[in-house]
Amino acid sequence: MPRIFSGIQPSGELHIGNYLGAVKNWVALQHEHESFFCIVNYHAITIPFAPEDLRRRTREMAVGLLASGLDSTKAAVFVQSDVPEHTELGWIFNTITPLGELERQVQFKEKSAKQEQVMAGILNYPVLQAADILLYLADTVPVGEDQVQHLELSRVIARNWNARFSPDAPYFPEPQPRLTPTRRIAGLDGQAKMSKSIGNTIGLLETPEQVWDKLRPAVTDPARQRKTDAGDPDKCPVIYQLHKAFSPPDTVAEVETKCRGAGWGCMDCKKALHANMMDELTPIRTRAEELMAKPAHVDELLADGARRARVVARGTIDTVRARMGLDAAQ
Ligand code: ATP
Ligand code: MG
């Protein structure tokens, strides 16, 4: 049976891009596969952060994931630093990862460009990510499009390790991405992808009023200056894409006709989108409020997830150590 791993950084608020590109898929897949979903706090410390914010965001991320429908009786939902085998395998993988592969990663280039002094952690990020996945021998990784290049590197790392230490029968699988139709949600600026660390997001748990305040000024087809101008939905980088993600097919068809025929103004279109978004997001927000009121319960679920994850992680590390001759004292 395929085994699933995926992670999310507590680097900011869970947003609708994370939800549509990854988390919604996790919720669906947890019923069919043995699944591990991890809040990757060791990854989140590769950009500037304050310890108290990190602690709060980690719990908020857990609440957001559980409220989205992750079921801790089905999937192991846990925090990365509660399973120290992640960093142990990460170090081991550093020793078989070519530096050139790391330097050409697009996310390294983008994120390091924003830092005054570039720390090694941001370069080695995909090595730890490979360890996160391969620790569970996961072969399927539901992610957004931006992670496809990192997964390609995970496969290189798996291959390198197998070639060296398990040449007859590969020990590590070569993990493949599992994408959704909404694999790259644009940020509200209509430029970059929606990202926690950029601040161009709509939070999954924001109130209807907060969401409307963000949709109202969002960019649309720039050629459409007045309501009477015909529009082109394909040039509307945010709103039309979100309609396709949240609205039923007949509404999407209506948007298409009424935009091109100037039957609707952009505000009409945004109002219809808002209503459909709220239909899907309101139950999630309600569940999150309930969970937020029970922090001890959330902590228990995370501790239980970490215990279950560690059983598998320990088994992998034991095998890796034995194959590499790192078990001399045992
Ligand atoms: P950061 O800006 O700190 O990197 P992020 O918003 O990119 O945060 P991650 O924690 O890096 O979020 O990624 C979590 C998951 O969400 C990954 O599977 C990633 O591919 C997916 N994801 C992130 N942004 C988007 C997006 N705009 N559209 C679709 N999927 C996305
Ligand atoms: Mg990211």
mmCIF file of C-alpha atoms and ligand atoms in Angstrom, residues 9 107 111 125 146-147 193 195-196, ligand 2:
data_model
loop_
_atom_site.group_PDB
_atom_site.id
_atom_site.type_symbol
_atom_site.label_atom_id
_atom_site.label_comp_id
_atom_site.label_asym_id
_atom_site.label_seq_id
_atom_site.Cartn_x
_atom_site.Cartn_y
_atom_site.Cartn_z
ATOM 1 C CA GLN A 9 5.800 24.961 7.922
ATOM 2 C CA GLN A 107 13.254 28.127 -3.679
ATOM 3 C CA LYS A 111 14.405 32.777 -0.270
ATOM 4 C CA TYR A 125 16.350 22.703 3.512
ATOM 5 C CA ASP A 146 6.312 24.672 -5.919
ATOM 6 C CA GLN A 147 7.559 21.504 -4.211
ATOM 7 C CA LYS A 193 2.278 32.384 -5.555
ATOM 8 C CA SER A 195 2.879 32.297 0.451
ATOM 9 C CA LYS A 196 2.862 32.528 4.207
HETATM 10 MG MG MG B 2 6.787 27.266 0.900
#
